[in-house]
Amino acid sequence: MKSKESEFFARSKLLESLIIVAISFGNASAWAAPKAELWARWQKHDSTNRKTIDHYAWDNFLKQYVVAPHPSGINRVRYQAVTPEDLKSLKKYLQEMQNIAISNYNREEQKAYWINVYNAATVDLILARFPVKSIRDVNISPGFLARGPWGAKLFSAEGERLSLDDMEHRILRPIWKDNRVHYALNCASLGCPNLQPMAFTAENSETLLDRGAVDFINHPRGIAIQKGRLQVSSIYVWFQEDFGGDAEELMEHWQKYAHPPLAGALQKYSGGLAHDYDWRLNGIDEKP
């Protein structure tokens, strides 16, 4: 009879091999995520600077247009209802963020800044081309084979033009090395972790990052065992390295944030794995 240790080892190795296969061959929803590669000029910070950044305009926008909770368990955005005045305020907020010398702030303020700018720029991007069925239909990235908006230079900071990819993969991921960032950044899709109904700040970031992890992992689009098979978000395949790089550490991460029923089911699980991602827009049908 096998020991619990050997059973878990065998299970983790099986899951690891399945994840590697998924990365290699993918499925219809597969998407090759960029590696985390540091843009060194953004390492600069001032740990002694206690000055805060005002995200009130973005916070007010979120409180007005993000439906949370939504019956689906996925926070939805009322894109159709955004007024010209509020769209103007959103653009003004992004312009104000471009005027900030972010390198002069401490790490906590910087982290909240980049998360908010990424999310606000994404919402602004969708509103500029609304209605769209998916963010992947906004094909403005440079390159013949590129799809979606992530490679387009949409934002300026300290004289540098940045894309959404730059913010996520060259600043947030490599500098903070915090896998919870994946639960904070929203790509306007149903398969994505929730867009929080409030702005990130240095004070609330830890709470919101943990909330994002709990909400996503305990929703079927994050982790679910369906008909005896483990179904996970493709985020855990695309960014496997951020969650430990192997199946055992992935399991530990999921169990850390899973509610008791799911945590127990994961502990006992020894089957196969599948992954998927829903790229449909995270909007809600309504009239302005």
Protein backbone atom coordinates (compact mmCIF):
# COMPACT_ATOMS: atom_id res chain seq x y z
CA MET A 1 0.00 0.00 0.00
CA LYS A 2 1.40 3.41 -0.99
CA SER A 3 2.18 6.00 1.67
CA LYS A 4 0.39 9.36 1.59
CA GLU A 5 3.71 10.99 0.72
CA SER A 6 4.31 8.75 -2.30
CA GLU A 7 0.70 9.16 -3.43
CA PHE A 8 0.98 12.94 -3.31
CA PHE A 9 4.34 12.83 -5.11
CA ALA A 10 2.87 10.72 -7.88
CA ARG A 11 -0.16 12.97 -8.13
CA SER A 12 1.92 16.15 -8.30
CA LYS A 13 4.17 14.67 -10.98
CA LEU A 14 1.15 13.64 -13.01
CA LEU A 15 -0.33 17.11 -12.79
CA GLU A 16 3.03 18.66 -13.61
CA SER A 17 3.36 16.60 -16.78
CA LEU A 18 -0.17 17.54 -17.79
CA ILE A 19 0.54 21.23 -17.28
CA ILE A 20 3.70 20.97 -19.38
CA VAL A 21 1.68 19.31 -22.15
CA ALA A 22 -0.92 22.07 -21.90
CA ILE A 23 1.77 24.72 -22.28
CA SER A 24 3.31 22.93 -25.24
CA PHE A 25 0.15 22.23 -27.20
CA GLY A 26 -2.53 24.43 -25.62
CA ASN A 27 -6.17 24.47 -26.67
CA ALA A 28 -8.54 26.74 -28.57
CA SER A 29 -8.23 29.45 -25.91
CA ALA A 30 -4.45 29.23 -25.56
CA TRP A 31 -2.42 32.43 -25.55
CA ALA A 32 1.34 32.73 -25.22
CA ALA A 33 2.07 35.01 -22.27
CA PRO A 34 5.28 37.06 -22.24
CA LYS A 35 8.01 36.22 -19.74
CA ALA A 36 8.72 38.50 -16.79
CA GLU A 37 11.71 40.55 -17.98
CA LEU A 38 12.70 43.52 -15.85
CA TRP A 39 12.82 47.00 -17.36
CA ALA A 40 15.63 48.19 -15.13
CA ARG A 41 14.86 51.93 -15.24
CA TRP A 42 11.70 51.31 -13.17
CA GLN A 43 13.61 49.83 -10.23
CA LYS A 44 14.21 53.31 -8.86
CA HIS A 45 12.17 54.20 -5.77
CA ASP A 46 12.40 56.29 -2.62
CA SER A 47 11.57 54.32 0.52
CA THR A 48 11.67 57.51 2.61
CA ASN A 49 9.00 59.29 0.59
CA ARG A 50 5.66 58.99 2.40
CA LYS A 51 3.76 61.13 -0.11
CA THR A 52 0.58 59.49 -1.44
CA ILE A 53 -0.99 59.49 -4.90
CA ASP A 54 -4.60 60.58 -5.28
CA HIS A 55 -6.64 57.89 -7.06
CA TYR A 56 -10.01 59.41 -6.13
CA ALA A 57 -11.21 59.90 -9.73
CA TRP A 58 -10.54 56.25 -10.62
CA ASP A 59 -12.03 55.09 -7.32
CA ASN A 60 -15.19 57.10 -7.99
CA PHE A 61 -15.46 55.66 -11.51
CA LEU A 62 -15.16 52.10 -10.20
CA LYS A 63 -17.74 52.62 -7.48
CA GLN A 64 -20.19 53.93 -10.06
CA TYR A 65 -19.66 51.48 -12.92
CA VAL A 66 -18.45 48.16 -11.48
CA VAL A 67 -21.30 45.85 -10.49
CA ALA A 68 -20.07 43.90 -7.48
CA PRO A 69 -21.35 41.53 -6.45
CA HIS A 70 -22.96 40.35 -9.68
CA PRO A 71 -25.15 37.19 -9.73
CA SER A 72 -22.56 35.48 -11.94
CA GLY A 73 -19.91 35.86 -9.28
CA ILE A 74 -17.86 37.92 -11.75
CA ASN A 75 -17.65 41.68 -11.28
CA ARG A 76 -19.16 43.35 -14.36
CA VAL A 77 -18.53 46.78 -15.86
CA ARG A 78 -21.40 49.01 -17.00
CA TYR A 79 -19.62 50.17 -20.16
CA GLN A 80 -22.83 51.22 -21.91
CA ALA A 81 -23.83 53.47 -19.01
CA VAL A 82 -20.63 55.55 -18.84
CA THR A 83 -21.52 59.19 -19.42
CA PRO A 84 -19.43 61.58 -21.54
CA GLU A 85 -18.60 63.48 -18.35
CA ASP A 86 -17.31 60.38 -16.56
CA LEU A 87 -15.34 59.29 -19.61
CA LYS A 88 -13.75 62.72 -19.63
CA SER A 89 -12.91 62.32 -15.92
CA LEU A 90 -11.33 58.93 -16.62
CA LYS A 91 -9.13 60.38 -19.34
CA LYS A 92 -8.19 63.28 -17.06
CA TYR A 93 -7.19 60.80 -14.36
CA LEU A 94 -4.94 58.93 -16.77
CA GLN A 95 -3.39 62.20 -17.89
CA GLU A 96 -2.71 63.15 -14.27
CA MET A 97 -1.06 59.78 -13.69
CA GLN A 98 1.22 60.46 -16.68
CA ASN A 99 2.37 63.68 -15.00
CA ILE A 100 3.58 61.87 -11.86
CA ALA A 101 7.29 61.14 -11.39
CA ILE A 102 6.53 57.67 -10.11
CA SER A 103 10.20 56.75 -9.58
CA ASN A 104 10.28 59.16 -6.64
CA TYR A 105 7.66 57.22 -4.65
CA ASN A 106 7.99 54.28 -2.29
CA ARG A 107 7.34 50.72 -3.42
CA GLU A 108 3.82 50.53 -1.93
CA GLU A 109 2.65 53.65 -3.76
CA GLN A 110 4.29 52.46 -6.97
CA LYS A 111 2.59 49.07 -6.86
CA ALA A 112 -0.87 50.60 -6.41
CA TYR A 113 -0.09 53.16 -9.12
CA TRP A 114 0.82 50.58 -11.78
CA ILE A 115 -2.18 48.36 -10.98
CA ASN A 116 -4.58 51.29 -11.19
CA VAL A 117 -3.04 52.67 -14.37
CA TYR A 118 -3.16 49.24 -16.05
CA ASN A 119 -6.83 48.76 -15.17
CA ALA A 120 -7.89 52.32 -15.98
CA ALA A 121 -6.08 52.24 -19.32
CA THR A 122 -7.79 48.94 -20.16
CA VAL A 123 -11.25 50.31 -19.38
CA ASP A 124 -10.50 53.46 -21.38
CA LEU A 125 -9.35 51.28 -24.27
CA ILE A 126 -12.63 49.35 -24.29
CA LEU A 127 -14.74 52.50 -24.02
CA ALA A 128 -12.92 54.07 -26.97
CA ARG A 129 -13.96 51.14 -29.18
CA PHE A 130 -17.23 50.09 -27.58
CA PRO A 131 -19.15 48.01 -28.44
CA VAL A 132 -16.74 45.09 -28.77
CA LYS A 133 -17.34 41.45 -27.93
CA SER A 134 -13.81 40.80 -26.69
CA ILE A 135 -10.67 42.77 -25.91
CA ARG A 136 -8.86 40.49 -28.36
CA ASP A 137 -10.87 42.16 -31.12
CA VAL A 138 -9.02 45.42 -30.42
CA ASN A 139 -6.11 44.63 -32.71
CA ILE A 140 -3.79 47.60 -32.24
CA SER A 141 -0.61 45.83 -31.12
CA PRO A 142 2.33 46.21 -33.51
CA GLY A 143 3.42 43.16 -35.48
CA PHE A 144 1.85 41.14 -38.26
CA LEU A 145 0.85 38.21 -36.03
CA ALA A 146 -0.01 40.26 -32.93
CA ARG A 147 -3.54 40.13 -31.58
CA GLY A 148 -5.20 42.42 -29.09
CA PRO A 149 -4.03 45.71 -27.58
CA TRP A 150 -1.34 44.61 -25.13
CA GLY A 151 1.69 45.60 -27.19
CA ALA A 152 0.46 49.06 -28.16
CA LYS A 153 2.08 52.03 -26.41
CA LEU A 154 -0.92 53.55 -24.64
CA PHE A 155 0.60 55.40 -21.69
CA SER A 156 3.53 57.68 -20.91
CA ALA A 157 5.47 57.80 -17.64
CA GLU A 158 8.52 59.98 -17.09
CA GLY A 159 8.93 60.42 -20.82
CA GLU A 160 8.73 56.69 -21.60
CA ARG A 161 5.96 55.22 -23.73
CA LEU A 162 4.55 52.06 -22.19
CA SER A 163 2.20 49.29 -23.20
CA LEU A 164 0.00 47.13 -21.00
CA ASP A 165 2.55 44.36 -21.51
CA ASP A 166 5.30 46.66 -20.27
CA MET A 167 3.39 47.44 -17.07
CA GLU A 168 2.58 43.83 -16.32
CA HIS A 169 5.57 41.86 -17.55
CA ARG A 170 8.43 44.36 -17.31
CA ILE A 171 7.43 46.25 -14.15
CA LEU A 172 4.88 44.62 -11.85
CA ARG A 173 5.80 40.95 -12.20
CA PRO A 174 9.61 41.21 -12.12
CA ILE A 175 9.88 43.94 -9.48
CA TRP A 176 7.39 42.69 -6.90
CA LYS A 177 7.43 38.97 -7.69
CA ASP A 178 3.97 38.74 -6.14
CA ASN A 179 1.74 36.23 -7.93
CA ARG A 180 -1.31 37.96 -6.46
CA VAL A 181 -0.77 40.70 -9.04
CA HIS A 182 -2.50 38.36 -11.48
CA TYR A 183 -5.64 38.74 -9.35
CA ALA A 184 -5.42 42.55 -9.47
CA LEU A 185 -4.94 43.20 -13.18
CA ASN A 186 -8.12 43.00 -15.23
CA CYS A 187 -8.15 42.44 -19.00
CA ALA A 188 -11.86 43.21 -19.45
CA SER A 189 -12.72 39.52 -19.87
CA LEU A 190 -15.07 37.12 -18.10
CA GLY A 191 -12.20 34.70 -17.58
CA CYS A 192 -10.09 37.32 -15.82
CA PRO A 193 -9.97 37.89 -12.05
CA ASN A 194 -12.35 40.58 -10.83
CA LEU A 195 -11.91 44.27 -11.47
CA GLN A 196 -12.21 45.50 -7.89
CA PRO A 197 -14.92 48.13 -7.23
CA MET A 198 -12.36 50.47 -5.67
CA ALA A 199 -8.94 51.82 -6.49
CA PHE A 200 -5.79 50.24 -5.07
CA THR A 201 -3.83 52.29 -2.54
CA ALA A 202 -0.74 51.63 -0.48
CA GLU A 203 -3.04 51.05 2.50
CA ASN A 204 -5.55 48.63 0.97
CA SER A 205 -3.42 46.73 -1.55
CA GLU A 206 -2.72 43.72 0.67
CA THR A 207 -6.41 43.34 1.47
CA LEU A 208 -7.48 43.68 -2.17
CA LEU A 209 -4.80 41.32 -3.44
CA ASP A 210 -5.91 38.62 -1.00
CA ARG A 211 -9.56 39.28 -1.81
CA GLY A 212 -8.85 38.92 -5.50
CA ALA A 213 -7.13 35.59 -4.92
CA VAL A 214 -9.96 34.23 -2.75
CA ASP A 215 -12.70 35.39 -5.12
CA PHE A 216 -11.02 33.94 -8.20
CA ILE A 217 -9.88 30.60 -6.81
CA ASN A 218 -13.29 29.91 -5.29
CA HIS A 219 -15.16 30.70 -8.50
CA PRO A 220 -15.50 28.02 -11.23
CA ARG A 221 -13.56 30.14 -13.75
CA GLY A 222 -10.58 29.89 -11.41
CA ILE A 223 -10.62 26.38 -9.96
CA ALA A 224 -13.30 23.70 -10.17
CA ILE A 225 -13.57 19.94 -10.06
CA GLN A 226 -16.19 19.00 -12.63
CA LYS A 227 -17.22 15.43 -13.27
CA GLY A 228 -14.16 14.24 -11.41
CA ARG A 229 -11.71 16.34 -13.42
CA LEU A 230 -9.76 19.38 -12.27
CA GLN A 231 -10.60 22.42 -14.42
CA VAL A 232 -8.43 25.50 -13.91
CA SER A 233 -7.99 28.93 -15.43
CA SER A 234 -5.41 29.12 -18.19
CA ILE A 235 -3.75 31.84 -16.10
CA TYR A 236 -2.11 29.05 -14.09
CA VAL A 237 -0.71 27.55 -17.28
CA TRP A 238 0.42 30.77 -18.94
CA PHE A 239 2.08 32.05 -15.75
CA GLN A 240 3.12 28.75 -14.21
CA GLU A 241 6.51 30.16 -13.21
CA ASP A 242 4.87 32.82 -11.02
CA PHE A 243 3.03 30.21 -8.98
CA GLY A 244 6.06 28.09 -8.16
CA GLY A 245 6.76 26.37 -11.44
CA ASP A 246 5.43 22.93 -10.54
CA ALA A 247 2.12 21.29 -9.72
CA GLU A 248 2.85 20.78 -6.04
CA GLU A 249 3.36 24.50 -5.45
CA LEU A 250 0.29 25.27 -7.53
CA MET A 251 -1.71 22.97 -5.27
CA GLU A 252 -0.33 24.72 -2.20
CA HIS A 253 -1.24 28.11 -3.64
CA TRP A 254 -4.80 27.06 -4.44
CA GLN A 255 -5.31 25.46 -1.02
CA LYS A 256 -4.05 28.60 0.71
CA TYR A 257 -6.97 30.64 -0.62
CA ALA A 258 -9.59 27.93 -1.19
CA HIS A 259 -12.63 27.71 1.05
CA PRO A 260 -12.80 24.46 3.08
CA PRO A 261 -14.92 22.38 0.64
CA LEU A 262 -12.65 23.15 -2.31
CA ALA A 263 -9.46 22.85 -0.25
CA GLY A 264 -10.55 19.41 0.90
CA ALA A 265 -11.37 18.29 -2.62
CA LEU A 266 -7.99 19.50 -3.88
CA GLN A 267 -6.21 17.66 -1.09
CA LYS A 268 -7.78 14.39 -2.19
CA TYR A 269 -7.53 14.97 -5.93
CA SER A 270 -5.36 12.62 -8.01
CA GLY A 271 -6.74 12.89 -11.55
CA GLY A 272 -6.06 14.82 -14.72
CA LEU A 273 -6.15 18.52 -15.49
CA ALA A 274 -7.75 20.81 -18.09
CA HIS A 275 -7.55 24.57 -18.53
CA ASP A 276 -9.63 27.24 -20.25
CA TYR A 277 -10.21 30.98 -20.40
CA ASP A 278 -13.26 33.03 -21.39
CA TRP A 279 -12.27 36.06 -23.47
CA ARG A 280 -15.80 37.48 -23.75
CA LEU A 281 -16.16 41.07 -22.54
CA ASN A 282 -16.93 41.50 -18.84
CA GLY A 283 -19.71 43.97 -19.58
CA ILE A 284 -23.38 44.00 -18.69
CA ASP A 285 -26.30 44.69 -21.01
CA GLU A 286 -28.05 47.90 -20.11
CA LYS A 287 -28.94 51.25 -21.59
CA PRO A 288 -27.13 54.46 -20.65
